[in-house]
Short mmCIF file of C-alpha atoms and ligand atoms in Angstrom, two decimals:
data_model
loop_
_atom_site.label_atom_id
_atom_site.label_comp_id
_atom_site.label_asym_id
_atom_site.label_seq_id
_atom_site.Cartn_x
_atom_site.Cartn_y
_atom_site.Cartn_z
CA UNK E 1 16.72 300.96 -86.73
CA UNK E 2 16.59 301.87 -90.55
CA UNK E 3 18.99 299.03 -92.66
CA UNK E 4 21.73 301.07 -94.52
CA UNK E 5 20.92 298.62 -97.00
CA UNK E 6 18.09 295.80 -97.35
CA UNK E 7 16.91 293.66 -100.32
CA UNK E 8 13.55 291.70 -100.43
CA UNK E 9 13.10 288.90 -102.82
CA UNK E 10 16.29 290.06 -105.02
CA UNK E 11 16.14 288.50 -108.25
CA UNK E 12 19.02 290.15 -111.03
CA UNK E 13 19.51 288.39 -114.30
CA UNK E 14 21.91 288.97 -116.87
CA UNK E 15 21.75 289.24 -120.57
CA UNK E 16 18.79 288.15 -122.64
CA UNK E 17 17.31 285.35 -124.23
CA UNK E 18 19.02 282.29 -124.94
CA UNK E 19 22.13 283.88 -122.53
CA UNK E 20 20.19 284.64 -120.17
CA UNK E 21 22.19 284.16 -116.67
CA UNK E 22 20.44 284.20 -113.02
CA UNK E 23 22.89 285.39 -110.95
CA UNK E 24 20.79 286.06 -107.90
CA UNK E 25 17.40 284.36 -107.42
CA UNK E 26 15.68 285.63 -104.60
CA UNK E 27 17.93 286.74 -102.04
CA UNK E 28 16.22 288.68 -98.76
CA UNK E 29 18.07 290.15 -96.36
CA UNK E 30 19.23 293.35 -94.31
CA UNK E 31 22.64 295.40 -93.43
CA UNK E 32 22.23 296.85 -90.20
CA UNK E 33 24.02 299.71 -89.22
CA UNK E 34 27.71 298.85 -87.76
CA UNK E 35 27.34 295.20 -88.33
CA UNK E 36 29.69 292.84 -90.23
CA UNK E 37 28.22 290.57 -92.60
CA UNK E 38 30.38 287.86 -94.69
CA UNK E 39 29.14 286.29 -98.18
CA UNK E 40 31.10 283.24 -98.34
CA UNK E 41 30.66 281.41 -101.74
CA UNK E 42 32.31 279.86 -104.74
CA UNK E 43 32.97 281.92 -108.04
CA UNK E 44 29.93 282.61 -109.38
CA UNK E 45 27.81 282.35 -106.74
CA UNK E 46 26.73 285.71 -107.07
CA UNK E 47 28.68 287.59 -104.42
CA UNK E 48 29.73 290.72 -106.62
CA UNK E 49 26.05 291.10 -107.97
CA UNK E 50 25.17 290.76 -104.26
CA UNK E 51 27.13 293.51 -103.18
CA UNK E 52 26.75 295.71 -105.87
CA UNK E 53 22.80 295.50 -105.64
CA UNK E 54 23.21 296.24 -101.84
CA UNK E 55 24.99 299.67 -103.27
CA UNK E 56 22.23 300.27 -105.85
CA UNK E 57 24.73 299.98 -108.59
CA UNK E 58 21.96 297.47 -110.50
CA UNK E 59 18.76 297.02 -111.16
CA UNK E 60 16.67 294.32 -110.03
CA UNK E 61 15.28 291.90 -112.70
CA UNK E 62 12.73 291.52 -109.78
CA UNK E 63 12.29 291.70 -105.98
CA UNK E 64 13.26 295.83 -104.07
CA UNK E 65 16.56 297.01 -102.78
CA UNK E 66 16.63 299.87 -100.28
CA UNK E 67 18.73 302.10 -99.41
CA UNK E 68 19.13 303.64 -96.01
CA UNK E 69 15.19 303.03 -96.32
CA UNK E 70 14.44 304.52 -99.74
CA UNK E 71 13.00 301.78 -102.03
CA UNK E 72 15.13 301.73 -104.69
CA UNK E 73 12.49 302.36 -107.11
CA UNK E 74 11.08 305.36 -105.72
CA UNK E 75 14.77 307.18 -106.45
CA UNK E 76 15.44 308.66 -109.45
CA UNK E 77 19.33 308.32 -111.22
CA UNK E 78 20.29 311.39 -109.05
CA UNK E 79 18.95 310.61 -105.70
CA UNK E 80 20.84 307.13 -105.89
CA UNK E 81 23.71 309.02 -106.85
CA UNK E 82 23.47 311.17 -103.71
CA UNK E 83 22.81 308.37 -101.36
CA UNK E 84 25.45 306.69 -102.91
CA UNK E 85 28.34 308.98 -102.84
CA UNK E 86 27.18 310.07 -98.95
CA UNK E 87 27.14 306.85 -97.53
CA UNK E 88 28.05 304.10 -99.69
CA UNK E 89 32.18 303.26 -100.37
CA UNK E 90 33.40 299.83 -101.97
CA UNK E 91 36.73 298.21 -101.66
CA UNK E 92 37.13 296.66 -104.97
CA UNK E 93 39.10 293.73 -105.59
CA UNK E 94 42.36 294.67 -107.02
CA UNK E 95 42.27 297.97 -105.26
CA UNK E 96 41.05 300.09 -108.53
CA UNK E 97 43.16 302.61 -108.01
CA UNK E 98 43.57 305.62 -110.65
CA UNK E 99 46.82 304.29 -111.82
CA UNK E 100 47.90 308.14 -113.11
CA UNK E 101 47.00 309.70 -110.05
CA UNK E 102 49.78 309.40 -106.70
CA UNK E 103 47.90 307.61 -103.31
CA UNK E 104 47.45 310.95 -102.00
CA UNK E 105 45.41 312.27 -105.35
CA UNK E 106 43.45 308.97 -105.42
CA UNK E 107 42.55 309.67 -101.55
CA UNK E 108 41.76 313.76 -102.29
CA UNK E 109 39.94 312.55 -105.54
CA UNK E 110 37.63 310.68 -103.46
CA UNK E 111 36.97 313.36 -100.76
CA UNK E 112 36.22 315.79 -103.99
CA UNK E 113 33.68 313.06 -105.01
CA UNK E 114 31.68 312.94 -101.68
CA UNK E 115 28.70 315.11 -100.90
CA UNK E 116 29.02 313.76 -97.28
CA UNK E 117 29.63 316.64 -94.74
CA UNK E 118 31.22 314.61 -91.73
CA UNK E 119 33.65 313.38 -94.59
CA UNK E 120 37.31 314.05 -93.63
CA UNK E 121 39.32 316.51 -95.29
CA UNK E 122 42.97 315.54 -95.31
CA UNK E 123 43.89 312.87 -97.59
CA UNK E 124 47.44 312.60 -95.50
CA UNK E 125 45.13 311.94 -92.31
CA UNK E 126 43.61 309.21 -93.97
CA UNK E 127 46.98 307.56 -95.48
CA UNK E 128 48.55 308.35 -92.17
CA UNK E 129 45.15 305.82 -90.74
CA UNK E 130 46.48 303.20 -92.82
CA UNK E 131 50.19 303.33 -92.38
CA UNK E 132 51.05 305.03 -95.81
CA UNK E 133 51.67 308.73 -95.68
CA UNK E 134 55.42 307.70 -96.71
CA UNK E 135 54.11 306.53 -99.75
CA UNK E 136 51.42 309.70 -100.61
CA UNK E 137 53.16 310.75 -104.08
CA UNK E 138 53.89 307.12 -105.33
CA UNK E 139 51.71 305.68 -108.11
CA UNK E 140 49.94 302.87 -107.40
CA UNK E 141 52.07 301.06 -110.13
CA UNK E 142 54.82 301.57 -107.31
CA UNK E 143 53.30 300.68 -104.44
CA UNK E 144 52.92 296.48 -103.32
CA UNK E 145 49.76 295.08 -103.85
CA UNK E 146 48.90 295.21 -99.82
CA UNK E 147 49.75 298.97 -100.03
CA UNK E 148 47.49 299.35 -103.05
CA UNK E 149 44.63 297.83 -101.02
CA UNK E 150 45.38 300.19 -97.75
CA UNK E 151 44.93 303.57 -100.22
CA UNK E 152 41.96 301.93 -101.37
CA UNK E 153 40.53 301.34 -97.89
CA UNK E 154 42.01 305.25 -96.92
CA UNK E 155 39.95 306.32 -100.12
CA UNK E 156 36.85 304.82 -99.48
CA UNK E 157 36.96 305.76 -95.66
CA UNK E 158 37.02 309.28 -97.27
CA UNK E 159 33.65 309.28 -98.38
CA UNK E 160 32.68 308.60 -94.06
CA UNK E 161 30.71 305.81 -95.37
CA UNK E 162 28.07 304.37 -93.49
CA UNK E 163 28.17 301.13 -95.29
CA UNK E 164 31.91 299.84 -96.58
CA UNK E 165 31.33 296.88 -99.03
CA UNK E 166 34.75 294.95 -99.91
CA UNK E 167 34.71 292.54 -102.65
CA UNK E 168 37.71 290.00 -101.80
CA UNK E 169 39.60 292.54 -99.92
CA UNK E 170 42.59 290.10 -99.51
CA UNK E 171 41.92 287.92 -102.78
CA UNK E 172 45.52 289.06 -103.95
CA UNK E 173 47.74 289.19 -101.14
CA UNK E 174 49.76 286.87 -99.67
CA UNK E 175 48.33 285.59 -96.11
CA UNK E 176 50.28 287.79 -93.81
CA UNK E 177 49.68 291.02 -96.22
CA UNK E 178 46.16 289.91 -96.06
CA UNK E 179 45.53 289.47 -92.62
CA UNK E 180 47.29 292.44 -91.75
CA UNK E 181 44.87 294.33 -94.03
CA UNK E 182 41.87 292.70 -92.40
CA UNK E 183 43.13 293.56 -89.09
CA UNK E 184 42.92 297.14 -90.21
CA UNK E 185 39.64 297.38 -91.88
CA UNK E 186 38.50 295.64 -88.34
CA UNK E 187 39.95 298.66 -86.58
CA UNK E 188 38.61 300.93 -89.00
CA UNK E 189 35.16 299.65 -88.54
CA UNK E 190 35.69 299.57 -84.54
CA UNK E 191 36.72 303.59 -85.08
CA UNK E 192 34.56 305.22 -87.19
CA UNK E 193 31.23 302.10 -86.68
CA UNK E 194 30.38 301.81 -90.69
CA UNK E 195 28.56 298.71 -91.48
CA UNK E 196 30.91 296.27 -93.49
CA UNK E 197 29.95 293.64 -96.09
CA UNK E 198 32.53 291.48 -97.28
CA UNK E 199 32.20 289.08 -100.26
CA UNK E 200 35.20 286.41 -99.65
CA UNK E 201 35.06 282.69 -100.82
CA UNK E 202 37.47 281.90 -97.45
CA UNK E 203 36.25 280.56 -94.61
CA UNK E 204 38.43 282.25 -92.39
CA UNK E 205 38.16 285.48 -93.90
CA UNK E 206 34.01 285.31 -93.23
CA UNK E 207 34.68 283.43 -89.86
CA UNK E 208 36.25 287.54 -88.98
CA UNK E 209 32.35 289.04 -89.15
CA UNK E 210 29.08 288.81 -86.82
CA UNK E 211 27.57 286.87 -89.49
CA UNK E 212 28.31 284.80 -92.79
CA UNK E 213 25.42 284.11 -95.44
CA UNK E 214 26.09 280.86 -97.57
CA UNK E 215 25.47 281.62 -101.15
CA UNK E 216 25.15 278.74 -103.53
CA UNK E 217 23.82 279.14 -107.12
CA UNK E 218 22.57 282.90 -106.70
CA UNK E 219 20.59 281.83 -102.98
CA UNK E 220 21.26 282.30 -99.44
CA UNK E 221 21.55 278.77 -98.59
CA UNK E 222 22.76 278.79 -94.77
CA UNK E 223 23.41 281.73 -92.17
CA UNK E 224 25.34 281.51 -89.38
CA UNK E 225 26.48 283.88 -86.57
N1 LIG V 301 28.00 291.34 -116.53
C1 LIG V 301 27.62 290.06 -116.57
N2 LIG V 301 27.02 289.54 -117.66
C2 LIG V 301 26.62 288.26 -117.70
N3 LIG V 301 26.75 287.40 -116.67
C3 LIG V 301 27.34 287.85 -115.55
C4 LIG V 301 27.80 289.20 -115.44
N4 LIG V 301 28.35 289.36 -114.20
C5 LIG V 301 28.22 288.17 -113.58
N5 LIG V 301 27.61 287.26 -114.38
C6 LIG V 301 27.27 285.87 -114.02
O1 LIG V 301 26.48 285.91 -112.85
C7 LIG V 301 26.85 284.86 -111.95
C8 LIG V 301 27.28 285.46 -110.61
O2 LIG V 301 28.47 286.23 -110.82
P1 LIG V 301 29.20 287.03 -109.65
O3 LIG V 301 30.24 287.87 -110.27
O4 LIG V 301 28.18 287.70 -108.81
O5 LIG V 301 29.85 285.81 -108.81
P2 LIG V 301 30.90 285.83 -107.63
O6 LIG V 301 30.33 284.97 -106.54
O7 LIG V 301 31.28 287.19 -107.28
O8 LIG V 301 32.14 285.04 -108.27
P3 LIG V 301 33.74 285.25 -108.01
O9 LIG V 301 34.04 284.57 -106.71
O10 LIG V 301 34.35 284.52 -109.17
O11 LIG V 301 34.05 286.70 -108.01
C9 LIG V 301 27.92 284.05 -112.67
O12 LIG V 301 27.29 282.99 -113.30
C10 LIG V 301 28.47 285.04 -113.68
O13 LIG V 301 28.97 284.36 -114.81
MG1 LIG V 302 33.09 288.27 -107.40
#
């Protein structure tokens, strides 16, 4: 089966010259679809650069990225942005919420955004999925920082991803908050079968998925299942 997203040889560097910073030196390795893959490393390991190369948000310094099969190369600035907003949704950390628009506008906003036609179409569905229609016309500068992160998770199941990637979903939240908002993205997945990536720098969070990759330094340094 196709990998919703793969990377070959990944090499992305940052800045130029003198500041020049590797943050990922030949990484290789594949999403398949509806598994659960963990990168567990310290800060600045290159876990965000990770996950944002596996959605195609940058370009490689070297080494190919696909998506869903298309070399990354081969797509111009408008194809990514199709594949992207079809089947591509990212938890950020922090939640990233529009902070003037209510939970349910930041839910509808991203069902606007999708070109994905087995997307959902009721934002109140989707906050109902994660617990919150009571709170669909408070801001998110109203809401706890658990509840932030559940309206992030109902907007990005919006888009019917078939990849979810979650930057330190729980990096915020206390330990209950944030296993209770695990629990629910494992559901999720279980439900609707999206592949999940989740960059975490706890153990326990990565022990929750099939598989954790060991990053170290901008390399996969140990994989276990
Ligand atoms: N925009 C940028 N410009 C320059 N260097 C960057 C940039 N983003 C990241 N880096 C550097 O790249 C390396 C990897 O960063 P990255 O954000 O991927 O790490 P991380 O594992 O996600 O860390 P954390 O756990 O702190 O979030 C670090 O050395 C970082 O300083
Ligand atoms: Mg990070």
């Amino acid at each position: 089966m196709t990998a919703v997203s793969a990377c070959r040889e990944l090499v992305i560097e940052y800045g130029h010259g003198e500041e020049r910073v590797r943050a990922l030196d030949g990484v290789s390795l594949e999403v398949r679809p509806g598994e659960r893959l963990a990168l567990r490393g310290r800060s600045g390991s290159g876990k965000t650069t990770l996950l944002h190369a596996l959605g195609g948000l940058v370009e490689p310094t070297a080494g190919d990225v696909e998506l869903d099969g298309n070399p990354l190369a081969t797509l111009d600035e408008e194809a990514r942005r199709r594949i992207r907003a079809s089947s591509i949704a990212y938890v950020f950390q922090g939640a990233n919420l529009l902070p003037t628009f209510t939970g349910f506008e930041n839910v509808a906003f991203a069902i606007r955004a999708t070109s994905n036609p087995d997307a959902p179409t009721d934002p109140l569905m989707l906050l109902r999925l994660v617990g919150l229609a009571d709170k669909a016309e408070q801001l998110p500068g109203e809401m706890s920082g658990g509840e932030r992160q559940r309206v992030a998770l109902a907007r990005a199941l919006g888009q019917h991803p078939a990849l979810l990637l979650c930057d330190e979903p729980t990096g915020q939240l206390d330990s209950d908050t944030g296993v209770r908002v695990l629990d629910l993205i494992d559901a999720l997945q279980r439900e609707f079968g999206f592949a999940l990536v989740t960059a975490t720098h706890d153990e326990d969070v990565a022990a929750r998925h099939d598989r954790v990759l060991e990053l170290e330094e901008g390399r996969v340094v140990g994989e276990s299942a």
